[in-house]
Structures are given as structure tokens and as C-alpha cells.
CSV table of N, CA and C in Angstrom, one decimal:
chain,number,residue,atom,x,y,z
A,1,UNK,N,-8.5,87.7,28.0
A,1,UNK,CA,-8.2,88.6,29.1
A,1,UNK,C,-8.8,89.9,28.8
A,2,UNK,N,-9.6,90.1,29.3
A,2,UNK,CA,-9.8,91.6,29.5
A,2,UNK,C,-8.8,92.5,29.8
A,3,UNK,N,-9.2,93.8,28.9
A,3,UNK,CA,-8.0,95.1,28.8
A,3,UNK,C,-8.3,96.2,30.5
A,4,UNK,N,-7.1,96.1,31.0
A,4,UNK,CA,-6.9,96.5,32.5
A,4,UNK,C,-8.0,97.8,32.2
A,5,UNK,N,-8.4,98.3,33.7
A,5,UNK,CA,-9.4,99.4,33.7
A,5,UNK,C,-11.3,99.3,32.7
A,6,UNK,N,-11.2,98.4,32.7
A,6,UNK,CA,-12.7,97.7,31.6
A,6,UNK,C,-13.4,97.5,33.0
A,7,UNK,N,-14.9,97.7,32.9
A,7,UNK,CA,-15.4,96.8,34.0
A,7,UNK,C,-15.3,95.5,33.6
A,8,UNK,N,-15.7,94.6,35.0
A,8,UNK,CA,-16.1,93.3,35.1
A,8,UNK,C,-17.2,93.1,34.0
A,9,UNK,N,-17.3,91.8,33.7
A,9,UNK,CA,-18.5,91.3,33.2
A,9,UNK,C,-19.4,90.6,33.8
A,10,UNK,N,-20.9,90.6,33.7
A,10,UNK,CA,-21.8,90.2,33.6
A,10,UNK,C,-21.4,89.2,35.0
A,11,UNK,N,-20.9,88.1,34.4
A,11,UNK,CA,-20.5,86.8,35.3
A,11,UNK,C,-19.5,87.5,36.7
A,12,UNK,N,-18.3,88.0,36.1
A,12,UNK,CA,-17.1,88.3,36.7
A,12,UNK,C,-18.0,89.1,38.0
A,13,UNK,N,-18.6,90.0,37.7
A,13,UNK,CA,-19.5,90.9,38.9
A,13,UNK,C,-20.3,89.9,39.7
A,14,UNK,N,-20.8,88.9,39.6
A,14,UNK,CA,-21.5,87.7,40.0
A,14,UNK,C,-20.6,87.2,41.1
A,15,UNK,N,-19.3,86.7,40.3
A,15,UNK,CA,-18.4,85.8,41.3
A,15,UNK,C,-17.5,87.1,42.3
A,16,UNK,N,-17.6,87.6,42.1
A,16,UNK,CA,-16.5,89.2,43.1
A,16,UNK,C,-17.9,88.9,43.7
A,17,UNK,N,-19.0,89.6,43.7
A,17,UNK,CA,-19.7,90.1,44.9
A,17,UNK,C,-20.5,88.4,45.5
A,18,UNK,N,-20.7,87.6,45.4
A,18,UNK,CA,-20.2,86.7,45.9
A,18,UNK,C,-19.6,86.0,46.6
A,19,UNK,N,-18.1,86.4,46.3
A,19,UNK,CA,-17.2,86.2,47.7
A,19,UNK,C,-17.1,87.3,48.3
A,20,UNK,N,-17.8,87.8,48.1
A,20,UNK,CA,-18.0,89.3,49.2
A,20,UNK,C,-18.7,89.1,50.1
A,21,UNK,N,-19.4,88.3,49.4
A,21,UNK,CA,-21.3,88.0,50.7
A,21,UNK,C,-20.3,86.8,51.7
A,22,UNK,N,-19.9,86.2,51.2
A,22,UNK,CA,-19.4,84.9,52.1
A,22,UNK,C,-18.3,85.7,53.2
A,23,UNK,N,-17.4,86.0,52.4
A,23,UNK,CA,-16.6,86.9,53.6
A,23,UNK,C,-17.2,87.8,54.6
A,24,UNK,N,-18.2,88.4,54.3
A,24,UNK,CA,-18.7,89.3,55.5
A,24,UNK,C,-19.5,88.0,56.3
A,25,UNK,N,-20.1,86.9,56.0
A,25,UNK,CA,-20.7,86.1,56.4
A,25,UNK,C,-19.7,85.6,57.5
A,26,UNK,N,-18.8,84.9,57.1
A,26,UNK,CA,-18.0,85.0,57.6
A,26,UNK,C,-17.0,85.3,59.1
A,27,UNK,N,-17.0,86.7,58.5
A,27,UNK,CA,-16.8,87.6,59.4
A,27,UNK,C,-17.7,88.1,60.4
A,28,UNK,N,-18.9,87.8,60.4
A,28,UNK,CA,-19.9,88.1,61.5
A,28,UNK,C,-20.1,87.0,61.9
A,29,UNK,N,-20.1,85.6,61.2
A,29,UNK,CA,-19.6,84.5,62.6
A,29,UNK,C,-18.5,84.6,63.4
A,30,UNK,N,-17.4,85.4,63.0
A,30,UNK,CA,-16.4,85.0,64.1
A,30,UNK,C,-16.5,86.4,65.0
A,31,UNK,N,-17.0,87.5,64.4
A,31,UNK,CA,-17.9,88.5,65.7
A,31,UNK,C,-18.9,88.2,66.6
A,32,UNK,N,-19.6,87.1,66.3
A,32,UNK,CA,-20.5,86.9,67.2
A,32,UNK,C,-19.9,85.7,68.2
A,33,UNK,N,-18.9,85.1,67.5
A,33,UNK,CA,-17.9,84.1,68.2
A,33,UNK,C,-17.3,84.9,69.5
A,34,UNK,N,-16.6,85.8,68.7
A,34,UNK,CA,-16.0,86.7,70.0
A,34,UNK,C,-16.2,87.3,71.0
A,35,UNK,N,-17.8,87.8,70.4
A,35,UNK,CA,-18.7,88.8,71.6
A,35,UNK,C,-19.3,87.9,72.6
A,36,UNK,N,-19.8,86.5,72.3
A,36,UNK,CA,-20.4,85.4,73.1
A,36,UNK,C,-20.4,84.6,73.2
A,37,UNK,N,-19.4,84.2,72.3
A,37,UNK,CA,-18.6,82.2,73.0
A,37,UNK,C,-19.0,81.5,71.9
A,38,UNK,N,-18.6,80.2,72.4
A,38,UNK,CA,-18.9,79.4,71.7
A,38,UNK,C,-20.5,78.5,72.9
A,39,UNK,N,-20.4,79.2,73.6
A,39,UNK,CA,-22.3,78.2,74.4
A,39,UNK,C,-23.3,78.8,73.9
A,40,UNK,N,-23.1,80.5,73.0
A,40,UNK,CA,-23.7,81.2,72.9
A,40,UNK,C,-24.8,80.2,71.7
A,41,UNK,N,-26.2,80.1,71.7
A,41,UNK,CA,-27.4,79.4,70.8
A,41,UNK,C,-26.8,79.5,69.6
A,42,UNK,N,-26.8,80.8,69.2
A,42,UNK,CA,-26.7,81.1,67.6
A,42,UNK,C,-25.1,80.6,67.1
A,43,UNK,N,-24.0,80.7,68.0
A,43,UNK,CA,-23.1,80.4,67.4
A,43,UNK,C,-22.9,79.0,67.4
A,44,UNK,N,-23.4,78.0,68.4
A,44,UNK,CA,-23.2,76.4,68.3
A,44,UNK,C,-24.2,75.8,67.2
A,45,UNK,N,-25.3,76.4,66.6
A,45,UNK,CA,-26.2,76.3,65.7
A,45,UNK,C,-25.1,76.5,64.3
A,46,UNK,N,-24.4,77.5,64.3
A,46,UNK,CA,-23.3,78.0,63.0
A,46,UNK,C,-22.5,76.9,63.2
A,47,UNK,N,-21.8,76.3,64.4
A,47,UNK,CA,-21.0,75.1,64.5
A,47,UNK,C,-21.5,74.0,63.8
A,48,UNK,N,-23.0,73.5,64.3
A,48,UNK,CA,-23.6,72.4,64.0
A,48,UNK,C,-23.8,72.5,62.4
A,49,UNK,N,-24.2,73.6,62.0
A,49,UNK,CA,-24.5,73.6,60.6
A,49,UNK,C,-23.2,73.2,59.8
A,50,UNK,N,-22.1,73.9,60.5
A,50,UNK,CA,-20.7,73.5,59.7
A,50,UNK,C,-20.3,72.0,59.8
A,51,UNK,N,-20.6,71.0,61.0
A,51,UNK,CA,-20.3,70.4,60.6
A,51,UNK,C,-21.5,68.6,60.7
A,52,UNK,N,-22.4,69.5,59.7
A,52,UNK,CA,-23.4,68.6,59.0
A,52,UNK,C,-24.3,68.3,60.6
A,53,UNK,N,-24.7,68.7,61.4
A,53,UNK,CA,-25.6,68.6,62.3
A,53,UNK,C,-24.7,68.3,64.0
A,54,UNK,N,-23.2,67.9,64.1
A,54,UNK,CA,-22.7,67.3,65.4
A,54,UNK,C,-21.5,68.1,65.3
A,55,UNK,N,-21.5,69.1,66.4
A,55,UNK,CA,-20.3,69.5,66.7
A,55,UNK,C,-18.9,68.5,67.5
A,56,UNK,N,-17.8,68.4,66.3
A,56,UNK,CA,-16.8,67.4,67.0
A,56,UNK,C,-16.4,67.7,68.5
A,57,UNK,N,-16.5,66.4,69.0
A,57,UNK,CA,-15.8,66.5,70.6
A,57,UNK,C,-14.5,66.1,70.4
A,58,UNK,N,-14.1,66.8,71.5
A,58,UNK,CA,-12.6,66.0,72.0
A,58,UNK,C,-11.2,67.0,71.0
A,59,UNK,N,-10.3,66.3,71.0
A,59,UNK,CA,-8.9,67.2,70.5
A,59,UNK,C,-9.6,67.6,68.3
A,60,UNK,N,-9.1,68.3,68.2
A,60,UNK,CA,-9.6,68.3,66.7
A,60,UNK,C,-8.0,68.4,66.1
A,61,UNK,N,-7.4,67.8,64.8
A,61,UNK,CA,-6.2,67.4,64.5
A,61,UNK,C,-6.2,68.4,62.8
A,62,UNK,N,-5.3,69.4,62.7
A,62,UNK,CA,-5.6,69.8,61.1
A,62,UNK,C,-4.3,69.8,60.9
A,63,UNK,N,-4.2,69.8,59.7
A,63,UNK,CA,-2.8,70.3,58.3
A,63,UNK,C,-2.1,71.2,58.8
A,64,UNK,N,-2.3,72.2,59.6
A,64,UNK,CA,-1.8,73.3,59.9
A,64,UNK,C,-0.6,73.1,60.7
A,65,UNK,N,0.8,74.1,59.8
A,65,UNK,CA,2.2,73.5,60.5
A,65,UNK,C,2.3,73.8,61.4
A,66,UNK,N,1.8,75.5,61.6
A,66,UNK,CA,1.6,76.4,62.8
A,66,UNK,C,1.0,75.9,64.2
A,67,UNK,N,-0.4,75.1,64.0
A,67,UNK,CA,-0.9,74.8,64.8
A,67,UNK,C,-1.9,73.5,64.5
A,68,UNK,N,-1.0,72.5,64.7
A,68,UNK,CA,-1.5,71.3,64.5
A,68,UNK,C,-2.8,70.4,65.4
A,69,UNK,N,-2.9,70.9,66.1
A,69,UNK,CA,-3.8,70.6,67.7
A,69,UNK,C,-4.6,71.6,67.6
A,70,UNK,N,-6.0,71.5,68.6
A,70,UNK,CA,-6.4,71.9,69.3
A,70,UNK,C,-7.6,71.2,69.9
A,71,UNK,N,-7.4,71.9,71.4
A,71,UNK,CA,-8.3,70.6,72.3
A,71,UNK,C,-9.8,70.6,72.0
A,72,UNK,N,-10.4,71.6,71.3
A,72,UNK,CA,-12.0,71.4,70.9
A,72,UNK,C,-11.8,72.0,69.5
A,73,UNK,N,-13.3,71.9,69.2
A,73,UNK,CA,-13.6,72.7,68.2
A,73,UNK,C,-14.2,74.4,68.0
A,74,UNK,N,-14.5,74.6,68.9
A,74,UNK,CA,-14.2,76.2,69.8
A,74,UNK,C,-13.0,76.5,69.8
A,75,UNK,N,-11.9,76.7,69.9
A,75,UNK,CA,-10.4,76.8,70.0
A,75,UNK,C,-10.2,76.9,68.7
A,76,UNK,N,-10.6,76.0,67.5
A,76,UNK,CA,-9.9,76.1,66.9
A,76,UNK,C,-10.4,76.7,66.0
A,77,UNK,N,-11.9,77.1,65.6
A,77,UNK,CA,-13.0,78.4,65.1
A,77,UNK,C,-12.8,79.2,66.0
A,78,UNK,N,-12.1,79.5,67.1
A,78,UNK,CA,-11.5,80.9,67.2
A,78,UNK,C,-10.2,81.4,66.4
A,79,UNK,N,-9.5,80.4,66.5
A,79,UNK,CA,-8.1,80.3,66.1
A,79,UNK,C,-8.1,80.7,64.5
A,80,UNK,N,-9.3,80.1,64.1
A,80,UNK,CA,-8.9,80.7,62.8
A,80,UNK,C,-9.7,82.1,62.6
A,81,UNK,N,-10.7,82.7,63.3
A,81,UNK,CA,-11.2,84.0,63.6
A,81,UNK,C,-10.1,85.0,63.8
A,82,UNK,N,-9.7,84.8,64.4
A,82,UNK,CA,-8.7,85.7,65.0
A,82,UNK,C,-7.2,85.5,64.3
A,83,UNK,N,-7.1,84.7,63.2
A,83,UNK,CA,-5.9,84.6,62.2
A,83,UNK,C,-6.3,85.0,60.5
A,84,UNK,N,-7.4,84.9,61.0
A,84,UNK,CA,-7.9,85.8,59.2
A,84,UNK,C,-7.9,84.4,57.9
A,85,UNK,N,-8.1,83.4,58.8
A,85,UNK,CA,-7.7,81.8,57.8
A,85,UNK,C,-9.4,80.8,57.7
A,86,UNK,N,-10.0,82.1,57.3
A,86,UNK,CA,-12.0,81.6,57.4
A,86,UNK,C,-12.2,80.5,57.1
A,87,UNK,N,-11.8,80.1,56.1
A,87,UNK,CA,-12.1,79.0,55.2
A,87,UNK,C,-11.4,77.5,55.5
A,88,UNK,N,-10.5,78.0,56.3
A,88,UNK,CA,-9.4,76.2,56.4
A,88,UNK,C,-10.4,75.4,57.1
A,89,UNK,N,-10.5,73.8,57.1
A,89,UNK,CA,-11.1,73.1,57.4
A,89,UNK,C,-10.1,72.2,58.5
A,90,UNK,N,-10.6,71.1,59.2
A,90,UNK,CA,-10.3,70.2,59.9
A,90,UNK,C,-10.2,69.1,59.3
């Protein structure tokens, strides 16, 4: 363990700024979610890439106790946009 107040190392700077890039990444998908939908080109292209080339139709079903449903997959990449939960999957 490194002594508190030391910089990062070498690696440690690597993995921090890292999840820095992904979070703003991120974060500008679910800004451009918000500003223009989900019909919007660029953002159904960010859907399709998420999920390996075919955006799921129909109800999508997650883990989530909160919110176990939702009727697309738009709804529920807002849902997690707008809950600050980027990363949860379906």
C-alpha cells in the first residue's frame, strides 16, 4: 500500500484516467440520448454496437429490484442515464 498523499504510480495513473475516459464516454452517450432519442442515427448505432450488432425488441427483463421491466431497450438506456447506473447490463 502506498503511503497516503504519494502520487499514483505509473500503472495506478493508467487505470484512474481510464475510467475517466469511459465515464465521460459514457456520459456523452446518455447526452446525446437525451438531446435526440433513441431514432436519433448516432445513438441507435451506440445501441447496436452495445449489443453486438441488434438492438433487443420487445420487453427487456434485468436484476434490478427497483425496476425490473421495461418495455424496450430505449427506456431502459434512459433509465439508467438518468439514474447515474452506466454500466448495469440486461
Amino acid at each position: 500500500a502506498q503511503q497516503p498523499g504519494t502520487p499514483l504510480t505509473d500503472k495506478e495513473y493508467y487505470q484512474f484516467f481510464m475510467l475517466l475516459q469511459i465515464a465521460r464516454r459514457a456520459n456523452t452517450a446518455c447526452l446525446l440520448r437525451e438531446l435526440y432519442g433513441c431514432v436519433d442515427p448516432l445513438v441507435w448505432r451506440l445501441d447496436e454496437y452495445e449489443n453486438h450488432g441488434a438492438i433487443p425488441e420487445g420487453p427487456i427483463c434485468t436484476a434490478l429490484p427497483e425496476a425490473p421491466f421495461f418495455p424496450d431497450f430505449c427506456t431502459f438506456a434512459f433509465y439508467r442515464c438518468t439514474n447515474k447506473r452506466l454500466f448495469i447490463k440486461v
